[in-house]
Every structure is written in structure tokens, then in C-alpha cells.
Amino acid sequence: MSALGTLEDLPLDYRQGLTARNLVPLWPNLRAALPYGIPLRRTRPILWRYADVRPQLLEAGRLTPIEKAERRVLVLANPGLGLDNMQATPSIYIGMQLILPSETAPNHKHSPSAVRFVVEGDGGFTIVEGEKCPMEPGDLILTPSGLWHEHGHAGTGPVVWMDALDLPMVYALEASYCIEGTPQQARNEADASQTRYRRAGLVPYAAVTRPRANYPLVRFPWREVREALGSLAAVTPRGEAVRLAYVNPETGGECMPILGFSAIELRPGESVRLPRHSASSVINVVDGSGTVEIDGVSLAFEQFDTMAVPTHAEVRLENASATRPAHLFVVDDAPMQRKLGFYELFG
Ligand code: GTQ
């Protein structure tokens, strides 16, 4: 393959003439835009230790009242993508949000979709379109594009959760914006979607005959996920990942349009390889400790740590404990890539 011409190969006055007319020659940039075999990945495989994040977050709680923050969040920014760009991976925004007792993070809605994955604390809640969702550690709560949401804290002690948003995608499309609201009136029945879609394979009878709902279930309690992983772990051959996907219970499809969510149980002493694919991802440690190897980079993880996994990466996870399982929560952009037709699973 012959080397392509560079910018310097071109006469200066020609280059200046192009620039003056807002024109750019493709060939000097072609290999950067379309590298052979594997994409150019600026995303670094890195880990944010919760032991580092937590004190900084509590300090933010002392320094910045909620009224001055709207959302009190420290963003996990991947240095390979530029800290200012607030990207854990090219498509995934991750923030660690702190809410203190009796604080409220005011009602708003925005074009990006968000989820909350609870890290620690009791008494936190999110109201999604009038539905009050309790937040217990490990719970996943959806706040999809365009739905009103506000957060509160009726307990004691700090509540921390991980926010995952498709903000980088929506922002890149110059489609990201927000609308402020007045406080919501929570409906009498809290956690209504969880009550109606409690068991896999069972949906309210009326749901069968009407058009499918986009977001019938907005809270996935960790208690249920953990139990389901335990059942699966008992029948899955060792070395094969014990993994469940969070789906829309009416359609069986992904529960959000751009980002996808799954949970993994690493059994005692287990080491598993994840299938290599074209999606990027973020992994949060629900409990346990171990090692993750991402494209040959080895990172030791503890409870509540968060890791960034670039697209096309080779990933191996190992549980450090010989006696206790470890649990991981995974966010990826596979739903978007599938919809757009370029998702690849290499196996
Ligand atoms: O809680 O609604 O981390 O709007 C970033 C933007 C959280 C939220 C974030 C948000 C929120």
C-alpha cells in the first residue's frame, strides 16, 4: 500500500486557497479517519477509585450548597478524551452525585437520557414523572429523555449514586438542552412500575393489547437482580460469564435507546473473558474485589470503583476472593451502535 500524500506535499498557496474557501483535502487525513483494522482509540483504560472519589465528593458537599450546584456531581472524565469534555468513554458520561439529608436537586427534564445506579446511603429518592422511586444501594433508576425528574433525601448520612448519561452523543449532535420545572406532585402510589412489572414473564394484562410502552419499568431493584444472578450462577458453566441484561419488560428489548445496562456475577475465584465488541463501556463494582485486564492493562478493583473500557477492547475480569462472589454493573453503548447498524461482536 503506497503512503498517502501529506499536506506538506501541496504548494503553500494552494493550501491557503483551500483554507480561504473552507475546503480540506481528504487524503492527508484519510488514515486518521479510517484507520486499517481497528479504530483509533483515545479512550484510556482507567479506573477511578471510590476511595479517591468519596472524600472529594464529601468536600464538595461542604464547599457547595445544593442551591449553587443544581446537581452536586463530580464527573469521571477520561484523560485520553480531554478532562473538559466530560466523557468516561466517547459516548458515556459518568458522574458521581452526592445528596445530603433533606436536600433536593430540583425538578428538570432534558434531551439526554440518564440513569442512576445507587452506590451508598439510604433514604434517597428520585421522582420520575410523578412516580417516587426509592433508591437503595445497587438499584437502577431510569430517567429517559424528556421525562421530569428531581431527587431528594429523607434519610440520614450521605447518599451517593452514579449517573450515566448519553450526554456526549446528544451534545455532539448539538441537541442537548434542559428545561427547568416546578416541584412535582408525587402520586399516591410510590414505585408503581416496580409493583406492576415485578416478575419476569408477567406484565399487566392490559399491556398485551395496547401498544408497547417505551419505559414501563423505571426502577430495577438490586435485590431482584442479585437474586436472579445467584440463580443463574448455580447453572452456568465455570468460566462462562454470569450476566443479565436490563430490558424493557414489555418488548424484551434494551430499556434505553442509546445506553445498555447489564450485571455480572463473578463467582469465587472465577476469571472470565468478556466477548470483544465494538461498543465502549463503563464498569462499576457493586461488591467484591479483583482485577480487570483491559487490552493488556491490569487494574485492581475494589467495591464502588469505576472503570472505563474502550471500544474493541479485550477484557478479562477476575474475582480476588476464593470464598465470596463479586458483582459488577456495566453500562455500554451497544444499543445505539446496533440501531445505527455498525455494532460488531467479535466473540
Ligand atoms: O441528576 O438530573 O450527573 O441532569 C448530569 C446531569 C445528573 C441529574 C448529572 C443531570 C443529572
CSV table of C-alpha atoms and ligand atoms in Angstrom, one decimal:
chain,number,residue,atom,x,y,z
A,1,MET,CA,0.0,0.0,0.0
A,2,SER,CA,1.6,3.3,-1.1
A,3,ALA,CA,1.8,6.1,1.5
A,4,LEU,CA,-0.8,8.8,1.0
A,5,GLY,CA,0.1,12.3,0.1
A,6,THR,CA,0.6,14.8,3.1
A,7,LEU,CA,-0.4,18.4,3.5
A,8,GLU,CA,3.2,19.4,3.1
A,9,ASP,CA,3.3,17.8,-0.4
A,10,LEU,CA,0.9,20.5,-1.5
A,11,PRO,CA,2.1,24.0,-2.5
A,12,LEU,CA,1.5,26.6,0.2
A,13,ASP,CA,-0.6,28.9,-2.0
A,14,TYR,CA,-2.8,26.0,-2.9
A,15,ARG,CA,-3.3,25.1,0.7
A,16,GLN,CA,-4.1,28.7,1.6
A,17,GLY,CA,-6.5,28.9,-1.3
A,18,LEU,CA,-8.3,25.8,0.1
A,19,THR,CA,-8.5,27.2,3.6
A,20,ALA,CA,-9.8,30.5,2.3
A,21,ARG,CA,-12.7,28.6,0.7
A,22,ASN,CA,-13.4,26.3,3.7
A,23,LEU,CA,-12.1,23.3,1.8
A,24,VAL,CA,-9.9,20.4,3.2
A,25,PRO,CA,-8.2,17.7,1.2
A,26,LEU,CA,-9.2,14.3,2.4
A,27,TRP,CA,-6.1,12.2,1.6
A,28,PRO,CA,-3.8,13.7,4.3
A,29,ASN,CA,-6.5,12.9,6.9
A,30,LEU,CA,-7.9,9.7,5.4
A,31,ARG,CA,-5.9,7.2,7.5
A,32,ALA,CA,-6.8,9.1,10.7
A,33,ALA,CA,-10.5,9.0,9.9
A,34,LEU,CA,-10.4,5.4,8.6
A,35,PRO,CA,-7.5,3.5,10.2
A,36,TYR,CA,-6.9,0.0,9.0
A,37,GLY,CA,-8.3,-2.9,11.1
A,38,ILE,CA,-9.1,-1.2,14.4
A,39,PRO,CA,-10.4,2.3,15.3
A,40,LEU,CA,-8.1,5.0,16.7
A,41,ARG,CA,-9.0,4.9,20.4
A,42,ARG,CA,-8.1,7.9,22.6
A,43,THR,CA,-10.1,6.4,25.5
A,44,ARG,CA,-7.7,5.2,28.1
A,45,PRO,CA,-8.5,2.0,30.1
A,46,ILE,CA,-8.5,3.6,33.5
A,47,LEU,CA,-10.0,3.2,37.0
A,48,TRP,CA,-11.4,5.8,39.4
A,49,ARG,CA,-11.0,4.5,42.9
A,50,TYR,CA,-14.0,5.2,45.1
A,51,ALA,CA,-11.6,5.7,48.0
A,52,ASP,CA,-10.3,8.8,46.0
A,53,VAL,CA,-13.7,10.0,44.8
A,54,ARG,CA,-15.6,9.8,48.1
A,55,PRO,CA,-13.6,12.3,50.1
A,56,GLN,CA,-13.6,14.8,47.2
A,57,LEU,CA,-17.4,14.4,46.9
A,58,LEU,CA,-17.9,14.9,50.6
A,59,GLU,CA,-15.7,18.0,50.4
A,60,ALA,CA,-17.9,19.3,47.5
A,61,GLY,CA,-20.8,18.8,49.9
A,62,ARG,CA,-19.1,21.2,52.4
A,63,LEU,CA,-17.9,23.7,49.7
A,64,THR,CA,-21.0,23.9,47.5
A,65,PRO,CA,-24.6,24.1,48.8
A,66,ILE,CA,-27.1,22.2,46.6
A,67,GLU,CA,-28.7,25.6,45.5
A,68,LYS,CA,-25.3,26.5,43.9
A,69,ALA,CA,-25.0,23.2,42.2
A,70,GLU,CA,-28.4,22.1,41.0
A,71,ARG,CA,-26.8,18.7,40.8
A,72,ARG,CA,-23.7,18.1,43.0
A,73,VAL,CA,-21.7,15.9,40.8
A,74,LEU,CA,-18.0,15.0,40.2
A,75,VAL,CA,-17.6,13.8,36.6
A,76,LEU,CA,-15.4,10.9,35.9
A,77,ALA,CA,-13.6,12.3,32.9
A,78,ASN,CA,-11.3,10.1,30.8
A,79,PRO,CA,-7.9,11.9,30.4
A,80,GLY,CA,-7.5,10.4,27.0
A,81,LEU,CA,-10.6,12.3,25.8
A,82,GLY,CA,-9.7,15.6,27.5
A,83,LEU,CA,-11.0,16.3,31.0
A,84,ASP,CA,-13.1,19.3,29.8
A,85,ASN,CA,-15.2,17.0,27.6
A,86,MET,CA,-16.7,15.1,30.4
A,87,GLN,CA,-16.5,11.7,28.7
A,88,ALA,CA,-15.7,8.5,30.5
A,89,THR,CA,-15.8,6.9,27.0
A,90,PRO,CA,-16.6,8.6,23.7
A,91,SER,CA,-20.4,8.0,24.2
A,92,ILE,CA,-20.8,7.6,28.0
A,93,TYR,CA,-21.0,10.4,30.6
A,94,ILE,CA,-20.4,9.2,34.2
A,95,GLY,CA,-21.0,11.4,37.2
A,96,MET,CA,-20.9,10.7,41.0
A,97,GLN,CA,-23.7,12.6,42.6
A,98,LEU,CA,-23.9,13.5,46.3
A,99,ILE,CA,-27.1,14.4,48.0
A,100,LEU,CA,-27.2,15.2,51.7
A,101,PRO,CA,-30.1,14.8,54.2
A,102,SER,CA,-33.1,17.0,53.4
A,103,GLU,CA,-31.6,18.4,50.3
A,104,THR,CA,-33.5,18.5,46.9
A,105,ALA,CA,-32.0,18.5,43.5
A,106,PRO,CA,-34.7,20.5,41.6
A,107,ASN,CA,-37.1,19.2,39.0
A,108,HIS,CA,-36.0,19.4,35.4
A,109,LYS,CA,-36.1,17.4,32.1
A,110,HIS,CA,-33.6,17.3,29.3
A,111,SER,CA,-32.9,15.7,25.9
A,112,PRO,CA,-30.2,13.3,27.0
A,113,SER,CA,-31.3,10.2,28.8
A,114,ALA,CA,-30.0,9.4,32.2
A,115,VAL,CA,-29.9,6.5,34.7
A,116,ARG,CA,-28.9,6.4,38.4
A,117,PHE,CA,-27.1,3.5,39.8
A,118,VAL,CA,-27.0,3.8,43.6
A,119,VAL,CA,-23.6,3.4,45.3
A,120,GLU,CA,-24.2,4.1,49.0
A,121,GLY,CA,-26.7,5.5,51.6
A,122,ASP,CA,-30.3,5.1,52.5
A,123,GLY,CA,-33.3,7.4,52.2
A,124,GLY,CA,-32.6,8.9,48.8
A,125,PHE,CA,-35.3,9.1,46.2
A,126,THR,CA,-35.9,10.2,42.6
A,127,ILE,CA,-39.4,11.3,41.4
A,128,VAL,CA,-39.7,10.4,37.7
A,129,GLU,CA,-42.9,11.9,36.0
A,130,GLY,CA,-44.7,11.8,39.4
A,131,GLU,CA,-43.5,8.3,40.4
A,132,LYS,CA,-41.5,8.3,43.6
A,133,CYS,CA,-38.7,5.7,43.3
A,134,PRO,CA,-36.8,4.7,46.4
A,135,MET,CA,-33.0,4.4,46.0
A,136,GLU,CA,-31.3,1.6,47.7
A,137,PRO,CA,-27.7,0.6,47.0
A,138,GLY,CA,-27.4,-1.2,43.6
A,139,ASP,CA,-30.8,0.0,42.4
A,140,LEU,CA,-31.0,1.2,38.8
A,141,ILE,CA,-33.4,4.1,38.1
A,142,LEU,CA,-34.2,5.3,34.6
A,143,THR,CA,-34.9,9.0,33.8
A,144,PRO,CA,-35.3,8.8,30.0
A,145,SER,CA,-35.1,11.7,27.6
A,146,GLY,CA,-37.8,14.3,28.2
A,147,LEU,CA,-39.2,12.9,31.5
A,148,TRP,CA,-39.3,15.2,34.5
A,149,HIS,CA,-37.1,14.1,37.4
A,150,GLU,CA,-36.0,15.5,40.7
A,151,HIS,CA,-34.0,14.0,43.6
A,152,GLY,CA,-34.5,14.1,47.4
A,153,HIS,CA,-33.1,12.7,50.6
A,154,ALA,CA,-35.4,11.8,53.5
A,155,GLY,CA,-32.7,9.8,55.5
A,156,THR,CA,-29.5,10.4,57.4
A,157,GLY,CA,-26.0,10.4,56.1
A,158,PRO,CA,-24.7,11.0,52.6
A,159,VAL,CA,-26.4,9.3,49.6
A,160,VAL,CA,-24.2,8.8,46.5
A,161,TRP,CA,-25.1,7.4,43.2
A,162,MET,CA,-23.5,7.0,39.8
A,163,ASP,CA,-25.2,8.9,36.9
A,164,ALA,CA,-24.8,7.5,33.4
A,165,LEU,CA,-26.0,9.7,30.6
A,166,ASP,CA,-25.8,9.6,26.8
A,167,LEU,CA,-24.9,13.3,27.0
A,168,PRO,CA,-21.7,13.1,24.8
A,169,MET,CA,-23.8,11.8,21.9
A,170,VAL,CA,-26.6,14.2,22.3
A,171,TYR,CA,-24.2,17.1,22.9
A,172,ALA,CA,-22.1,16.2,19.8
A,173,LEU,CA,-25.3,16.4,17.8
A,174,GLU,CA,-26.0,19.9,19.2
A,175,ALA,CA,-29.2,18.5,20.6
A,176,SER,CA,-28.5,18.7,24.3
A,177,TYR,CA,-30.7,21.1,26.4
A,178,CYS,CA,-32.7,21.2,29.6
A,179,ILE,CA,-36.0,22.7,30.9
A,180,GLU,CA,-36.4,23.8,34.5
A,181,GLY,CA,-39.6,22.8,36.2
A,182,THR,CA,-41.5,23.4,39.4
A,183,PRO,CA,-41.5,20.7,42.1
A,184,GLN,CA,-43.5,17.6,41.1
A,185,GLN,CA,-46.5,16.3,43.0
A,186,ALA,CA,-45.6,12.7,43.7
A,187,ARG,CA,-48.5,10.3,43.0
A,188,ASN,CA,-50.0,8.4,46.0
A,189,GLU,CA,-48.6,5.2,44.8
A,190,ALA,CA,-44.8,5.2,45.1
A,191,ASP,CA,-42.7,2.8,43.0
A,192,ALA,CA,-45.7,1.9,40.8
A,193,SER,CA,-43.8,0.5,37.9
A,194,GLN,CA,-41.9,-1.9,40.1
A,195,THR,CA,-45.2,-3.2,41.6
A,196,ARG,CA,-46.7,-3.8,38.1
A,197,TYR,CA,-43.7,-5.4,36.5
A,198,ARG,CA,-42.4,-7.4,39.5
A,199,ARG,CA,-41.7,-10.7,37.9
A,200,ALA,CA,-40.1,-11.6,34.6
A,201,GLY,CA,-42.6,-13.1,32.2
A,202,LEU,CA,-45.6,-11.3,33.8
A,203,VAL,CA,-47.0,-8.0,32.7
A,204,PRO,CA,-50.3,-6.2,33.5
A,205,TYR,CA,-52.9,-7.9,31.3
A,206,ALA,CA,-53.8,-4.6,29.5
A,207,ALA,CA,-50.2,-4.2,28.3
A,208,VAL,CA,-50.7,-7.2,25.9
A,209,THR,CA,-53.4,-5.5,23.8
A,210,ARG,CA,-52.2,-1.9,23.8
A,211,PRO,CA,-49.1,-0.5,22.0
A,212,ARG,CA,-45.9,-1.3,23.8
A,213,ALA,CA,-44.8,1.3,26.4
A,214,ASN,CA,-41.4,2.9,26.0
A,215,TYR,CA,-40.5,2.9,29.7
A,216,PRO,CA,-42.9,0.6,31.6
A,217,LEU,CA,-40.4,-0.1,34.3
A,218,VAL,CA,-38.3,2.7,35.8
A,219,ARG,CA,-36.7,1.1,38.8
A,220,PHE,CA,-34.8,-2.2,38.8
A,221,PRO,CA,-34.1,-3.1,42.5
A,222,TRP,CA,-30.7,-4.6,43.1
A,223,ARG,CA,-32.3,-7.2,45.5
A,224,GLU,CA,-34.0,-8.7,42.5
A,225,VAL,CA,-31.0,-8.5,40.2
A,226,ARG,CA,-28.7,-10.1,42.8
A,227,GLU,CA,-31.2,-13.0,43.4
A,228,ALA,CA,-31.5,-13.6,39.6
A,229,LEU,CA,-27.7,-13.6,39.2
A,230,GLY,CA,-27.4,-16.1,42.0
A,231,SER,CA,-29.9,-18.5,40.3
A,232,LEU,CA,-28.0,-18.2,37.0
A,233,ALA,CA,-24.7,-18.7,38.7
A,234,ALA,CA,-25.8,-22.0,40.0
A,235,VAL,CA,-26.4,-23.4,36.5
A,236,THR,CA,-23.7,-21.6,34.4
A,237,PRO,CA,-20.6,-23.5,33.5
A,238,ARG,CA,-17.5,-22.0,35.2
A,239,GLY,CA,-15.5,-19.6,33.1
A,240,GLU,CA,-18.7,-18.6,31.2
A,241,ALA,CA,-19.9,-15.1,32.3
A,242,VAL,CA,-22.9,-15.0,34.6
A,243,ARG,CA,-24.6,-11.9,33.1
A,244,LEU,CA,-28.0,-10.4,32.9
A,245,ALA,CA,-29.2,-7.6,30.7
A,246,TYR,CA,-31.7,-4.9,31.9
A,247,VAL,CA,-34.6,-4.9,29.4
A,248,ASN,CA,-37.9,-3.3,28.8
A,249,PRO,CA,-40.3,-6.0,30.2
A,250,GLU,CA,-42.9,-5.4,27.5
A,251,THR,CA,-40.7,-5.7,24.5
A,252,GLY,CA,-37.7,-7.7,25.8
A,253,GLY,CA,-35.5,-5.1,24.0
A,254,GLU,CA,-33.0,-2.7,25.6
A,255,CYS,CA,-34.5,-0.5,28.3
A,256,MET,CA,-33.0,2.7,27.0
A,257,PRO,CA,-32.3,3.9,23.4
A,258,ILE,CA,-28.6,4.6,23.4
A,259,LEU,CA,-27.0,3.1,26.5
A,260,GLY,CA,-27.4,-0.5,27.6
A,261,PHE,CA,-27.1,-2.0,31.1
A,262,SER,CA,-26.1,-5.4,32.5
A,263,ALA,CA,-25.0,-7.0,35.7
A,264,ILE,CA,-22.3,-9.7,36.2
A,265,GLU,CA,-21.6,-12.1,39.0
A,266,LEU,CA,-18.0,-13.3,39.3
A,267,ARG,CA,-18.1,-16.5,41.3
A,268,PRO,CA,-15.5,-17.1,44.0
A,269,GLY,CA,-12.0,-17.4,42.3
A,270,GLU,CA,-13.6,-17.1,38.9
A,271,SER,CA,-11.9,-15.4,35.9
A,272,VAL,CA,-14.0,-14.6,32.8
A,273,ARG,CA,-13.2,-13.1,29.4
A,274,LEU,CA,-15.9,-10.8,28.1
A,275,PRO,CA,-16.7,-11.1,24.4
A,276,ARG,CA,-14.8,-8.4,22.4
A,277,HIS,CA,-17.2,-6.0,20.7
A,278,SER,CA,-17.4,-2.6,19.0
A,279,ALA,CA,-19.1,-0.9,22.0
A,280,SER,CA,-17.3,1.1,24.7
A,281,SER,CA,-18.3,0.5,28.3
A,282,VAL,CA,-18.1,1.6,32.0
A,283,ILE,CA,-18.0,-0.9,34.8
A,284,ASN,CA,-19.0,-0.1,38.4
A,285,VAL,CA,-18.1,-2.5,41.2
A,286,VAL,CA,-21.2,-3.3,43.3
A,287,ASP,CA,-19.3,-5.5,45.7
A,288,GLY,CA,-16.2,-7.6,45.9
A,289,SER,CA,-12.7,-7.0,44.6
A,290,GLY,CA,-10.5,-8.3,41.9
A,291,THR,CA,-8.5,-7.5,38.8
A,292,VAL,CA,-9.6,-6.3,35.4
A,293,GLU,CA,-7.3,-6.6,32.4
A,294,ILE,CA,-8.2,-4.2,29.5
A,295,ASP,CA,-6.1,-4.6,26.4
A,296,GLY,CA,-3.2,-5.8,28.5
A,297,VAL,CA,-3.5,-3.1,31.2
A,298,SER,CA,-4.1,-4.7,34.6
A,299,LEU,CA,-6.2,-2.7,37.2
A,300,ALA,CA,-7.0,-3.8,40.7
A,301,PHE,CA,-10.6,-3.0,41.7
A,302,GLU,CA,-12.4,-2.7,45.0
A,303,GLN,CA,-16.0,-2.1,45.9
A,304,PHE,CA,-17.6,1.0,44.3
A,305,ASP,CA,-14.6,1.6,41.9
A,306,THR,CA,-15.4,2.5,38.3
A,307,MET,CA,-13.6,1.6,35.1
A,308,ALA,CA,-13.6,2.8,31.5
A,309,VAL,CA,-13.3,0.2,28.7
A,310,PRO,CA,-12.5,1.5,25.2
A,311,THR,CA,-14.3,0.2,22.1
A,312,HIS,CA,-12.9,-3.1,20.6
A,313,ALA,CA,-11.1,-3.9,23.8
A,314,GLU,CA,-10.1,-7.3,25.1
A,315,VAL,CA,-11.4,-7.6,28.7
A,316,ARG,CA,-10.8,-10.2,31.4
A,317,LEU,CA,-12.2,-10.0,34.9
A,318,GLU,CA,-11.0,-11.9,37.9
A,319,ASN,CA,-12.5,-12.2,41.3
A,320,ALA,CA,-9.8,-11.9,44.0
A,321,SER,CA,-11.8,-13.8,46.6
A,322,ALA,CA,-11.9,-17.6,46.8
A,323,THR,CA,-14.9,-17.6,49.0
A,324,ARG,CA,-17.2,-14.7,48.0
A,325,PRO,CA,-18.8,-13.6,44.7
A,326,ALA,CA,-18.2,-10.2,43.3
A,327,HIS,CA,-20.8,-8.2,41.4
A,328,LEU,CA,-20.4,-5.7,38.6
A,329,PHE,CA,-22.7,-3.2,36.9
A,330,VAL,CA,-21.9,-2.5,33.2
A,331,VAL,CA,-23.0,0.4,31.0
A,332,ASP,CA,-22.3,0.3,27.3
A,333,ASP,CA,-23.4,2.0,24.1
A,334,ALA,CA,-24.3,-1.3,22.2
A,335,PRO,CA,-28.0,-0.3,21.9
A,336,MET,CA,-27.0,2.8,19.9
A,337,GLN,CA,-24.5,1.0,17.8
A,338,ARG,CA,-27.0,-1.7,17.0
A,339,LYS,CA,-29.7,0.8,16.0
A,340,LEU,CA,-27.2,2.6,13.8
A,341,GLY,CA,-26.1,-0.6,12.1
A,342,PHE,CA,-22.4,-0.8,13.0
A,343,TYR,CA,-22.4,-2.9,16.1
A,344,GLU,CA,-20.0,-5.8,15.9
A,345,LEU,CA,-19.5,-8.7,18.2
A,346,PHE,CA,-16.1,-10.4,17.6
A,347,GLY,CA,-16.6,-13.1,20.3
B,1,GTQ,O1,-29.4,14.2,38.2
B,1,GTQ,O2,-30.6,15.1,36.5
B,1,GTQ,O3,-24.8,13.8,36.5
B,1,GTQ,O4,-29.2,16.5,34.8
B,1,GTQ,C1,-25.8,15.3,35.0
B,1,GTQ,C2,-26.9,16.0,34.6
B,1,GTQ,C3,-27.1,14.3,36.7
B,1,GTQ,C4,-29.5,14.7,37.0
B,1,GTQ,C5,-25.9,14.5,36.1
B,1,GTQ,C6,-28.1,15.8,35.2
B,1,GTQ,C7,-28.2,15.0,36.3
